[in-house]
XYZ file of C-alpha atoms in Angstrom:
729
model
C 20.747 -37.338 -7.860
C 18.102 -35.004 -9.325
C 17.345 -36.133 -12.921
C 18.257 -33.918 -15.896
C 14.673 -32.864 -16.640
C 13.402 -29.286 -16.816
C 9.610 -28.917 -16.348
C 7.651 -25.770 -17.285
C 4.003 -24.847 -17.603
C 2.082 -22.751 -20.118
C -1.698 -22.893 -19.887
C -4.378 -20.814 -21.698
C -3.476 -21.749 -25.288
C -1.972 -18.305 -26.025
C 1.322 -18.187 -27.930
C 4.367 -17.938 -25.756
C 5.684 -14.309 -25.729
C 9.064 -13.553 -27.274
C 10.709 -12.733 -23.928
C 9.814 -16.141 -22.590
C 10.934 -17.867 -25.752
C 14.378 -16.256 -25.244
C 14.434 -17.477 -21.656
C 13.717 -21.078 -22.820
C 16.463 -20.752 -25.423
C 18.916 -20.042 -22.586
C 17.870 -23.320 -20.958
C 18.785 -25.266 -24.096
C 22.092 -23.345 -24.407
C 23.368 -24.150 -20.898
C 21.528 -27.478 -20.356
C 21.833 -29.142 -23.796
C 21.531 -32.714 -22.469
C 18.402 -32.030 -20.350
C 14.965 -33.183 -21.326
C 12.725 -30.136 -21.414
C 9.017 -30.836 -20.941
C 6.127 -28.392 -21.563
C 3.015 -29.086 -19.514
C -0.360 -27.680 -20.571
C -3.981 -28.652 -21.155
C -2.992 -31.272 -23.696
C -0.884 -33.492 -21.384
C -1.923 -32.632 -17.805
C -5.242 -33.706 -16.285
C -6.403 -30.722 -14.250
C -9.224 -32.745 -12.694
C -6.797 -34.495 -10.293
C -6.527 -31.236 -8.290
C -9.353 -29.040 -6.967
C -6.841 -26.238 -6.583
C -5.509 -26.363 -10.137
C -8.894 -26.941 -11.723
C -10.544 -24.034 -9.868
C -7.547 -21.723 -10.685
C -7.904 -22.609 -14.356
C -11.662 -22.114 -14.400
C -11.211 -18.729 -12.642
C -8.809 -17.641 -15.400
C -5.893 -17.452 -12.939
C -3.549 -19.412 -15.128
C -0.360 -18.453 -13.291
C -1.749 -20.121 -10.125
C -2.439 -23.348 -11.967
C 1.269 -24.061 -11.871
C 1.393 -23.700 -8.062
C 0.076 -27.228 -7.770
C 1.483 -28.665 -10.989
C 5.182 -27.759 -10.347
C 5.085 -29.524 -6.947
C 3.198 -32.514 -8.363
C 5.729 -32.891 -11.213
C 8.775 -32.702 -8.918
C 7.306 -35.238 -6.505
C 6.252 -37.631 -9.288
C 9.087 -37.396 -11.769
C 11.843 -35.327 -10.145
C 13.861 -32.713 -11.997
C 14.041 -28.964 -12.070
C 11.031 -26.649 -12.478
C 11.505 -23.227 -14.071
C 9.037 -20.409 -14.590
C 8.968 -19.252 -18.195
C 10.472 -15.893 -17.193
C 13.622 -17.465 -15.718
C 16.806 -17.058 -17.731
C 19.621 -19.602 -17.159
C 23.079 -18.027 -16.915
C 25.316 -21.118 -16.614
C 24.957 -24.945 -16.398
C 22.767 -26.180 -13.594
C 24.541 -29.532 -13.078
C 25.950 -28.495 -9.667
C 22.394 -28.231 -8.352
C 21.613 -31.877 -9.161
C 23.528 -33.236 -6.140
C 20.841 -32.042 -3.714
C 17.886 -33.967 -2.466
C 15.899 -30.838 -3.229
C 16.701 -27.162 -3.544
C 15.106 -23.727 -3.432
C 16.359 -20.213 -2.764
C 15.452 -17.008 -0.945
C 14.092 -14.424 -3.414
C 13.285 -11.780 -0.817
C 15.549 -12.478 2.245
C 14.230 -9.456 4.172
C 10.826 -11.165 4.420
C 12.142 -14.213 6.251
C 10.816 -17.613 5.216
C 7.963 -16.087 3.289
C 10.543 -14.587 0.919
C 11.307 -18.045 -0.531
C 10.953 -18.065 -4.326
C 9.008 -20.605 -6.363
C 10.273 -19.824 -9.857
C 13.289 -22.093 -9.575
C 12.922 -25.430 -7.775
C 14.471 -28.858 -7.971
C 14.016 -32.225 -6.315
C 14.380 -35.978 -6.581
C 11.175 -37.833 -7.095
C 9.484 -38.626 -3.795
C 11.231 -35.814 -1.874
C 9.822 -35.456 1.668
C 10.116 -31.673 1.518
C 8.166 -31.575 -1.780
C 5.648 -34.054 -0.337
C 4.778 -31.720 2.565
C 4.057 -28.899 0.140
C 2.108 -31.220 -2.155
C 0.005 -32.326 0.801
C -1.055 -28.690 1.345
C -2.223 -28.271 -2.250
C -3.976 -31.653 -2.364
C -6.032 -30.560 0.619
C -6.718 -26.993 -0.536
C -9.130 -25.223 -2.838
C -8.259 -22.178 -4.951
C -11.732 -20.782 -4.246
C -12.480 -20.368 -0.528
C -15.997 -21.102 0.747
C -16.711 -17.355 0.969
C -15.768 -16.892 -2.712
C -12.367 -15.313 -2.148
C -9.269 -16.721 -3.838
C -6.407 -18.595 -2.276
C -3.568 -16.572 -3.802
C -1.011 -17.065 -1.079
C 2.361 -17.065 -2.780
C 4.326 -17.783 0.418
C 3.197 -21.348 1.117
C 6.689 -22.880 0.430
C 8.273 -20.625 3.001
C 5.627 -21.207 5.659
C 5.837 -24.986 5.304
C 9.660 -25.016 5.234
C 9.831 -22.993 8.448
C 7.339 -25.304 10.179
C 9.138 -28.455 9.008
C 12.512 -27.465 10.464
C 11.299 -25.335 13.359
C 13.208 -22.358 12.037
C 11.414 -19.046 11.685
C 14.258 -16.829 10.607
C 15.156 -17.620 7.020
C 18.664 -18.850 6.409
C 20.651 -20.241 3.525
C 21.271 -23.685 4.854
C 21.409 -27.341 3.817
C 18.760 -29.146 5.831
C 19.564 -32.467 4.251
C 16.166 -32.875 2.655
C 16.397 -29.490 1.008
C 19.135 -26.934 0.461
C 18.206 -23.252 0.543
C 20.484 -21.131 -1.668
C 21.231 -17.482 -1.229
C 19.490 -14.881 -3.346
C 22.468 -13.928 -5.507
C 22.853 -17.484 -6.812
C 19.303 -17.906 -8.102
C 17.382 -14.619 -7.829
C 19.825 -11.691 -8.357
C 17.859 -8.453 -8.029
C 18.779 -7.357 -11.554
C 21.574 -7.595 -14.058
C 23.815 -5.387 -11.906
C 23.675 -7.992 -9.134
C 24.608 -10.999 -11.226
C 27.851 -12.652 -10.114
C 30.016 -15.331 -11.686
C 28.303 -17.809 -9.378
C 24.722 -16.887 -10.373
C 22.833 -19.800 -11.947
C 19.680 -17.951 -13.044
C 17.881 -14.636 -13.026
C 14.094 -14.311 -12.521
C 12.754 -11.517 -14.720
C 9.497 -11.389 -12.709
C 7.010 -10.626 -15.511
C 4.247 -10.808 -12.921
C 1.829 -12.715 -15.174
C -0.186 -13.622 -12.103
C -0.841 -9.994 -11.257
C -4.132 -8.592 -12.547
C -4.105 -4.766 -12.529
C -7.908 -4.344 -12.750
C -10.899 -6.428 -11.798
C -14.164 -5.229 -13.357
C -17.083 -6.330 -11.134
C -20.415 -6.468 -12.976
C -23.452 -7.877 -11.091
C -26.205 -8.859 -13.469
C -29.889 -9.686 -12.828
C -32.081 -10.528 -15.836
C -29.782 -8.403 -18.041
C -29.840 -10.536 -21.196
C -30.983 -7.577 -23.351
C -28.173 -5.225 -22.351
C -25.240 -7.256 -21.030
C -23.674 -8.156 -24.398
C -23.153 -4.424 -25.213
C -21.782 -3.855 -21.702
C -19.293 -6.742 -21.983
C -18.164 -5.605 -25.461
C -17.451 -2.132 -24.095
C -15.135 -3.713 -21.477
C -13.362 -5.887 -23.990
C -12.824 -2.857 -26.243
C -10.905 -0.955 -23.543
C -7.475 0.461 -24.404
C -6.302 -1.074 -21.078
C -6.203 -4.788 -21.937
C -4.936 -6.375 -18.702
C -8.070 -6.930 -16.652
C -10.499 -9.558 -15.568
C -14.269 -9.114 -15.990
C -16.191 -10.855 -13.213
C -19.862 -11.153 -14.185
C -21.846 -12.182 -11.075
C -25.156 -13.629 -12.268
C -27.411 -12.513 -9.379
C -29.911 -15.389 -9.699
C -31.224 -14.362 -13.131
C -34.335 -16.102 -14.499
C -33.631 -15.188 -18.127
C -30.698 -16.260 -20.328
C -28.164 -13.756 -18.944
C -25.693 -16.588 -18.182
C -25.886 -17.912 -21.765
C -25.091 -14.489 -23.147
C -22.009 -14.220 -20.929
C -20.861 -17.709 -21.934
C -21.007 -16.730 -25.595
C -17.926 -14.555 -25.134
C -14.887 -16.791 -25.710
C -12.407 -14.515 -23.964
C -10.632 -15.996 -20.948
C -10.747 -12.561 -19.259
C -14.535 -12.921 -18.928
C -15.413 -15.037 -15.859
C -19.019 -16.005 -15.033
C -19.870 -16.504 -11.329
C -23.305 -17.791 -10.431
C -25.029 -16.648 -7.172
C -28.467 -16.734 -5.598
C -30.547 -13.590 -5.997
C -28.980 -11.238 -3.414
C -27.690 -7.998 -4.922
C -25.471 -6.861 -2.018
C -24.266 -10.450 -1.577
C -23.349 -10.608 -5.258
C -21.487 -7.317 -5.024
C -19.452 -8.616 -2.079
C -18.817 -11.904 -3.835
C -17.325 -9.918 -6.696
C -15.098 -8.036 -4.261
C -13.887 -11.271 -2.647
C -13.334 -13.105 -5.937
C -11.425 -10.163 -7.508
C -7.629 -10.485 -7.757
C -6.878 -7.042 -9.222
C -4.956 -4.284 -7.567
C -8.026 -2.112 -8.416
C -11.734 -2.899 -8.648
C -13.794 -1.150 -11.306
C -17.532 -1.201 -10.768
C -19.985 -1.364 -13.607
C -23.618 -2.220 -14.076
C -24.826 -4.700 -16.699
C -26.848 -2.083 -18.587
C -24.071 0.525 -18.860
C -21.371 1.119 -21.509
C -17.767 2.093 -20.801
C -16.050 4.582 -23.067
C -12.851 3.038 -24.473
C -10.323 4.876 -22.231
C -12.120 4.526 -18.948
C -9.934 1.831 -17.363
C -6.748 3.321 -18.715
C -7.387 6.797 -17.386
C -8.570 5.618 -13.988
C -5.650 3.241 -13.665
C -3.159 5.970 -14.554
C -4.796 8.357 -12.084
C -4.618 5.848 -9.243
C -0.996 4.952 -9.993
C -0.119 8.653 -9.884
C -2.249 9.517 -6.838
C -1.257 6.686 -4.535
C -3.036 8.349 -1.626
C -6.393 8.007 -3.341
C -8.738 5.156 -2.330
C -11.548 5.703 -4.869
C -11.518 7.350 -8.301
C -14.738 8.250 -10.040
C -15.606 10.039 -13.295
C -18.334 12.087 -14.828
C -20.821 10.198 -16.988
C -23.446 10.530 -19.677
C -26.895 9.563 -18.415
C -29.878 8.515 -20.486
C -33.285 8.629 -18.705
C -35.753 6.178 -20.006
C -38.825 7.926 -18.666
C -38.069 11.274 -20.304
C -35.936 9.939 -23.199
C -33.235 12.526 -22.687
C -29.469 12.344 -22.380
C -27.155 14.696 -20.516
C -23.804 14.869 -18.752
C -23.595 14.367 -14.994
C -20.684 16.184 -13.296
C -19.377 15.339 -9.844
C -16.573 17.715 -8.725
C -13.084 17.598 -10.172
C -9.716 16.364 -9.018
C -8.943 15.501 -5.393
C -11.860 16.111 -3.077
C -10.356 18.032 -0.154
C -13.185 17.311 2.288
C -15.421 14.449 1.286
C -17.548 14.949 4.398
C -18.713 18.347 3.116
C -20.557 16.358 0.412
C -21.451 13.269 2.454
C -23.024 15.014 5.417
C -25.686 16.526 3.114
C -26.712 13.112 1.844
C -24.911 13.574 -1.482
C -22.967 10.723 -3.104
C -19.398 11.593 -3.866
C -19.389 9.937 -7.261
C -21.530 7.688 -9.457
C -21.283 4.152 -8.114
C -20.995 2.584 -11.571
C -17.842 4.728 -12.300
C -16.074 3.782 -9.088
C -12.454 2.542 -9.364
C -11.399 1.337 -5.933
C -7.973 0.456 -4.461
C -8.579 -3.082 -3.298
C -5.993 -3.209 -0.496
C -7.771 -0.250 1.141
C -10.876 -2.457 1.400
C -9.092 -5.617 2.520
C -6.792 -3.894 5.053
C -9.758 -2.173 6.623
C -12.190 -5.141 6.297
C -14.634 -3.068 4.199
C -17.400 -4.343 1.963
C -20.950 -3.376 1.008
C -23.284 -3.388 4.043
C -26.550 -5.355 3.652
C -28.177 -3.170 6.208
C -28.111 -0.263 3.789
C -29.540 -1.810 0.638
C -30.342 0.800 -2.036
C -27.807 3.166 -0.453
C -24.939 0.692 -0.229
C -22.525 2.890 -2.197
C -23.234 5.936 0.057
C -22.449 3.818 3.089
C -19.245 2.469 1.560
C -18.038 5.965 0.650
C -18.713 7.078 4.255
C -16.812 4.061 5.671
C -13.859 4.797 3.393
C -13.834 8.525 4.188
C -14.096 7.775 7.963
C -10.870 5.806 7.656
C -9.116 8.650 5.904
C -9.563 7.368 2.382
C -9.335 10.042 -0.298
C -11.502 10.465 -3.413
C -10.569 11.708 -6.861
C -12.873 12.681 -9.714
C -11.723 12.658 -13.337
C -13.666 15.557 -14.936
C -14.536 13.602 -18.090
C -17.446 11.428 -19.053
C -16.116 7.867 -19.267
C -19.268 5.852 -19.014
C -22.775 5.872 -20.526
C -25.408 5.100 -17.842
C -28.957 3.967 -18.521
C -31.332 5.398 -15.923
C -34.269 3.056 -16.147
C -37.738 3.290 -14.668
C -37.262 -0.265 -13.465
C -34.094 0.714 -11.549
C -33.800 0.746 -7.760
C -33.762 4.581 -7.608
C -37.309 4.550 -9.042
C -38.791 1.354 -7.592
C -37.230 1.586 -4.095
C -37.038 5.308 -3.610
C -38.532 5.255 -0.112
C -36.212 2.496 1.173
C -33.286 4.340 -0.363
C -34.143 7.580 1.410
C -34.569 5.820 4.756
C -31.155 4.192 4.435
C -29.668 7.531 3.397
C -31.084 9.220 6.419
C -29.581 6.627 8.744
C -26.191 7.156 7.133
C -26.511 10.910 7.513
C -26.976 10.488 11.282
C -23.921 8.230 11.430
C -21.882 10.864 9.623
C -23.046 13.571 12.097
C -21.957 11.371 14.986
C -18.626 10.709 13.312
C -17.834 14.396 12.873
C -17.101 14.764 16.586
C -16.020 18.019 18.296
C -12.383 16.878 18.329
C -10.236 19.042 16.046
C -6.825 17.526 16.829
C -5.238 14.142 16.019
C -2.054 13.035 17.797
C 0.088 10.905 15.449
C 2.671 8.640 17.067
C 4.855 6.428 14.816
C 6.884 3.993 16.864
C 9.115 0.954 16.733
C 9.733 -1.372 19.672
C 8.767 1.245 22.339
C 6.881 -1.060 24.714
C 6.014 0.573 28.026
C 7.408 3.909 26.951
C 4.395 4.246 24.578
C 1.989 3.424 27.374
C 3.461 6.108 29.615
C 3.242 8.662 26.803
C -0.459 7.804 26.168
C -1.254 7.953 29.850
C 0.356 11.399 30.050
C -1.716 12.626 27.055
C -5.006 11.352 28.457
C -4.323 12.872 31.887
C -3.542 16.361 30.536
C -5.514 16.833 27.308
C -9.005 18.220 27.911
C -10.460 18.028 24.395
C -10.329 14.269 23.837
C -7.995 14.396 20.785
C -7.955 11.506 18.362
C -4.778 9.398 18.552
C -3.296 7.369 15.713
C -0.528 4.896 16.526
C 1.605 3.607 13.743
C 3.593 0.456 14.555
C 6.410 0.451 12.014
C 6.893 -3.353 11.820
C 7.917 -3.782 15.434
C 9.511 -7.015 16.545
C 9.350 -6.789 20.344
C 6.159 -8.843 20.707
C 4.457 -6.164 22.839
C 0.641 -6.145 22.731
C 0.120 -2.713 21.180
C -3.403 -3.587 20.073
C -4.357 -3.916 23.709
C -2.636 -0.577 24.451
C -4.535 1.098 21.658
C -7.846 -0.124 23.021
C -6.972 0.883 26.588
C -6.306 4.477 25.563
C -8.885 4.894 22.821
C -6.472 4.973 19.888
C -6.535 3.765 16.366
C -3.521 1.460 15.603
C -2.010 0.879 12.173
C 0.543 -1.882 11.936
C 3.114 -2.190 9.111
C 4.341 -5.578 7.985
C 7.477 -3.929 6.538
C 9.380 -0.999 7.998
C 8.761 2.258 6.129
C 10.569 4.645 8.508
C 9.490 7.515 10.684
C 9.105 10.105 7.891
C 6.823 7.931 5.785
C 4.872 6.869 8.905
C 4.319 10.521 9.916
C 3.058 11.393 6.456
C 0.825 8.330 6.577
C -0.587 9.441 9.888
C -1.399 12.887 8.459
C -3.187 11.282 5.524
C -5.164 9.026 7.894
C -6.273 11.698 10.359
C -9.786 13.053 10.119
C -9.234 16.334 11.915
C -8.033 19.686 10.550
C -5.059 19.810 12.943
C -2.553 17.270 14.119
C 0.398 16.862 16.463
C 3.375 14.674 15.432
C 4.755 13.106 18.504
C 7.590 10.725 19.445
C 6.516 7.683 21.480
C 8.539 8.612 24.604
C 7.156 11.968 25.765
C 5.675 13.515 28.916
C 3.000 16.259 29.148
C 2.517 18.595 32.053
C 0.076 21.510 31.425
C -3.664 20.752 31.556
C -5.519 21.852 28.426
C -2.440 22.156 26.260
C -4.344 20.603 23.359
C -6.984 23.367 23.267
C -4.209 25.983 23.286
C -2.556 24.343 20.321
C -5.778 24.269 18.367
C -6.371 28.012 18.987
C -2.844 28.861 17.905
C -3.153 26.824 14.716
C -6.457 28.472 13.940
C -4.764 31.891 14.298
C -1.597 30.808 12.419
C -2.739 28.686 9.520
C 0.669 28.742 7.751
C 2.752 27.810 10.793
C 4.440 24.856 12.376
C 4.266 24.879 16.169
C 7.031 23.494 18.349
C 6.870 22.812 22.086
C 9.407 23.860 24.685
C 11.526 20.763 25.371
C 12.324 19.372 28.848
C 15.174 16.864 28.722
C 14.349 13.557 30.510
C 16.511 10.488 30.948
C 15.205 6.967 30.535
C 13.583 6.834 34.013
C 11.463 9.887 33.129
C 11.441 11.113 36.738
C 15.175 11.875 36.551
C 14.815 15.271 34.988
C 18.040 17.290 34.561
C 16.650 20.519 35.950
C 20.086 22.102 35.795
C 20.195 21.729 32.087
C 20.084 25.146 30.343
C 16.764 25.751 28.624
C 16.458 25.472 24.862
C 14.390 27.529 22.504
C 13.747 25.517 19.418
C 16.565 25.211 16.884
C 18.578 27.150 14.361
C 20.692 26.576 11.258
C 24.137 27.797 12.249
C 26.547 25.192 10.974
C 28.699 26.319 8.148
C 29.249 23.023 6.338
C 26.096 21.176 7.327
C 22.381 21.420 6.826
C 21.745 20.057 10.323
C 20.064 22.228 12.902
C 21.280 22.660 16.481
C 19.510 23.690 19.708
C 19.029 27.432 20.216
C 20.059 28.335 23.763
C 19.146 32.002 23.449
C 15.517 33.207 23.884
C 14.770 35.228 20.793
C 11.888 37.074 22.441
C 12.319 37.159 26.255
C 9.074 37.481 28.117
C 6.882 36.545 25.116
C 4.941 33.220 24.986
C 5.547 32.830 21.204
C 8.721 33.212 19.260
C 9.585 32.782 15.576
C 12.379 30.236 15.221
C 14.325 28.884 12.268
C 13.727 25.219 12.900
C 11.420 23.077 15.020
C 12.978 20.398 17.198
C 12.210 18.110 20.133
C 9.760 15.418 19.107
C 6.479 17.370 19.366
C 5.319 19.647 16.616
C 1.869 20.546 15.316
C 0.384 21.803 12.030
C -2.843 22.013 10.026
C -3.462 19.038 7.725
C -4.151 21.371 4.771
C -0.878 23.279 5.197
C 1.150 20.075 5.629
C -0.274 18.605 2.396
C 0.372 21.903 0.636
C 4.023 21.556 1.569
C 4.072 17.877 0.610
C 5.092 17.011 4.161
C 8.115 14.767 4.480
C 7.881 13.230 1.054
C 11.113 11.814 -0.218
C 12.851 11.147 3.113
C 13.829 7.538 3.832
C 13.527 5.797 7.181
C 14.969 8.045 9.953
C 16.571 11.483 10.205
C 16.304 15.139 9.161
C 12.532 15.439 9.326
C 12.774 18.732 11.216
C 15.363 20.169 8.876
C 13.276 19.376 5.792
C 9.899 20.553 6.946
C 11.309 23.705 8.619
C 12.990 24.756 5.391
C 9.790 24.070 3.424
C 7.898 26.256 5.845
C 10.443 29.111 5.564
C 10.774 28.937 1.780
C 7.029 28.841 1.414
C 6.557 32.032 3.403
C 5.329 30.358 6.638
C 6.730 30.425 10.148
C 8.017 27.977 12.690
C 6.737 29.082 16.123
C 8.056 28.072 19.528
C 5.285 27.900 22.139
C 7.271 28.639 25.283
C 4.471 28.090 27.728
C 3.780 24.561 26.366
C 6.417 22.158 27.743
C 6.817 18.583 26.671
C 9.294 16.191 28.291
C 11.380 14.210 25.837
C 13.096 10.986 26.975
C 16.598 10.740 25.594
C 18.033 7.243 25.567
C 21.480 5.711 25.401
C 20.509 3.569 22.419
C 17.790 3.528 19.770
C 15.470 0.472 19.904
C 16.017 0.115 16.106
C 18.811 0.297 13.579
C 19.602 3.534 11.726
C 21.756 3.238 8.572
C 24.207 5.931 7.711
C 23.404 5.767 3.973
C 19.813 6.762 4.782
C 20.986 9.682 6.849
C 23.309 10.801 4.061
C 20.585 10.365 1.461
C 18.204 12.553 3.432
C 20.804 15.261 3.707
C 21.538 15.069 -0.042
C 17.803 15.342 -0.732
C 17.489 18.535 1.305
C 20.588 19.931 -0.457
C 18.996 19.141 -3.849
C 15.763 20.843 -2.835
C 17.106 24.063 -1.313
C 20.695 24.808 -2.339
C 22.461 25.836 -5.499
C 25.901 26.814 -6.786
C 28.935 27.008 -4.616
C 27.027 26.537 -1.341
C 25.583 23.319 -2.706
C 28.998 22.061 -3.787
C 30.494 22.833 -0.388
C 27.709 20.924 1.456
C 27.999 17.889 -0.855
C 31.807 17.906 -0.558
C 31.547 18.004 3.230
C 29.283 14.944 3.215
C 31.580 13.102 0.827
C 34.638 13.831 3.001
C 32.836 12.636 6.109
C 31.136 9.438 4.824
C 33.233 8.146 1.910
C 31.761 4.919 0.475
C 28.489 5.496 2.368
C 28.208 8.819 0.546
C 28.630 7.019 -2.820
C 25.758 4.635 -2.039
C 23.532 7.505 -0.945
C 24.424 9.402 -4.125
C 23.332 6.372 -6.233
C 19.952 6.496 -4.433
C 19.659 10.119 -5.385
C 20.411 9.378 -9.006
C 17.864 6.551 -9.007
C 15.168 9.011 -7.883
C 16.320 11.832 -10.111
C 13.080 12.261 -12.072
C 10.928 12.467 -8.968
C 13.361 14.871 -7.250
C 13.336 17.225 -10.247
C 9.522 17.122 -10.291
C 9.372 17.867 -6.563
C 11.963 20.668 -6.872
C 9.748 22.284 -9.535
C 6.714 22.064 -7.191
C 8.632 23.559 -4.237
C 9.851 26.350 -6.459
C 6.269 27.035 -7.552
C 5.141 27.648 -3.928
C 8.342 29.466 -2.870
C 7.743 32.929 -1.410
C 11.176 33.688 0.087
């Protein structure tokens, strides 16, 4: 039997917040006869574990408990609780297990196993396997990056029992409970059987990592550090990378007794120190700063808020105040304002997009694209990084406000290495020119479990397109095991793979954001092209019709592709002709017989093209979930905004129609998407009739979709206001 002991950890010597004190009070209320033990620096020897010691020295206090909780359960037995876990009823029923855990995020499989509530007898084999991992691991990897994998328990459990699809099951050595019993999503999901609720305070999450390389900066670094500590945004880590200083820079840094300030020593290697800072950072965002600069108090707050609002932005910079030592003058340096529509218009001329020391970078953009500073471009490393980010579709935003004071010294690299800087800049200019290829069109293909159908589509594109269009493939968390990476290489495509399904609408919008061309074609993954040079015709039409959405003529194909139903009556785009529905239907009448172009109400058929600028002006497919009603939403946006949907009748694309989708489509998502369109475009009695029709048809499913609408009410109202502001009809 598991002993009646509750273990918890609190390191860092800060007082326990009130919310957590209330959680601990709930333990005493429902487990009055349990021994409750606090573990901290006073009674736990961190030197017994490299992992725990390094996490503590790095200021990552939440990760210290990753080792300790497992060590305590193996050594003493009992129940471990995070300090943000509230107990809802007695835990005695859990004590009959050898060990127990629960799935916190079941949709993620084994990696969704929680670690906030655990229990075991002393000496548990399941616990021993996890402990063995931590005993043989370091928190700081050899390259300086941090071991912040929060899914270790799940990985090891799956390997132990040879099961790779998470299940609530009693494996004898450990029982895995269902989510509702231990980790209900929120108070609305608590049942009479729920033991606990995890409030997920996310103490291990660092919003901002400030990366400050320092070389012989003893005279200026104290002021720089103080300016960071005085920020109105207080949740950050300041990583000072001592770049092999020969003065007392390190001593000055150590004089600050704030656990947010972390000193990292490195050999003298400026680019290497910058990259070490990137790897060691744990923040969602990375803020750059030099050791002789001074932040204004609201810098981190304003940049953080900007990036949270503009989730499409990879890098946010600001204006700054510059003081030049040689001339003893101070002035404001201004670099654009707001979202930079075309960063290459700045970059190709050798101009930096923003001051390096003001950069605020979305870290996952760097990690997902394996980006860092390039040692081959020393003294122009920021210019090269901005190019690399822009080349991958990353967007840049400038806050038109001075948020940093920069010292421009005669001993700085721009003065002492001006020639090397210019040479590196010129090499980057040439790379940018090569990148800006003649291609004007990107084909965007989101897909899920398409296999050979995708290969046939790509082969058809490459055999008929004459302008070598770019192709972006978006694998929306496929599970068929097909080697799409090999397919992408074979057909010269860029492939983006999701680890979680986002749906076709979000994937299409992502593809538009990622494309580097002014025009794009959204395409299903099971299509066939016929006319040579169709891509050049589409580009010309989009150049002539900048506020239009182009739709191909559709040829119906069955799953064999070569079995074309030639007897099928032709279709001419789609129209809105259903009295009690917002759905479109095929138009079987040619609106302009004999003409190659026709204005239609709605595009349809799995192949439609637009300019990137116009799509972003319309906010694309924002708001739709998973699958369904893409064409209806974007067509209405085009119409309301004064644009046109055009059917290109001499451009035919075959569309394979299948008996069954290779993925699941939930009715609540379909109903939600229809309700969203109704919210955007309908009012009064017509709106009521459409909503009532959906309610009559879908019943309980409608109610769930309506709850989703209510949950997103604020965003919907904001988007409605925007659509109204661009409305022209």
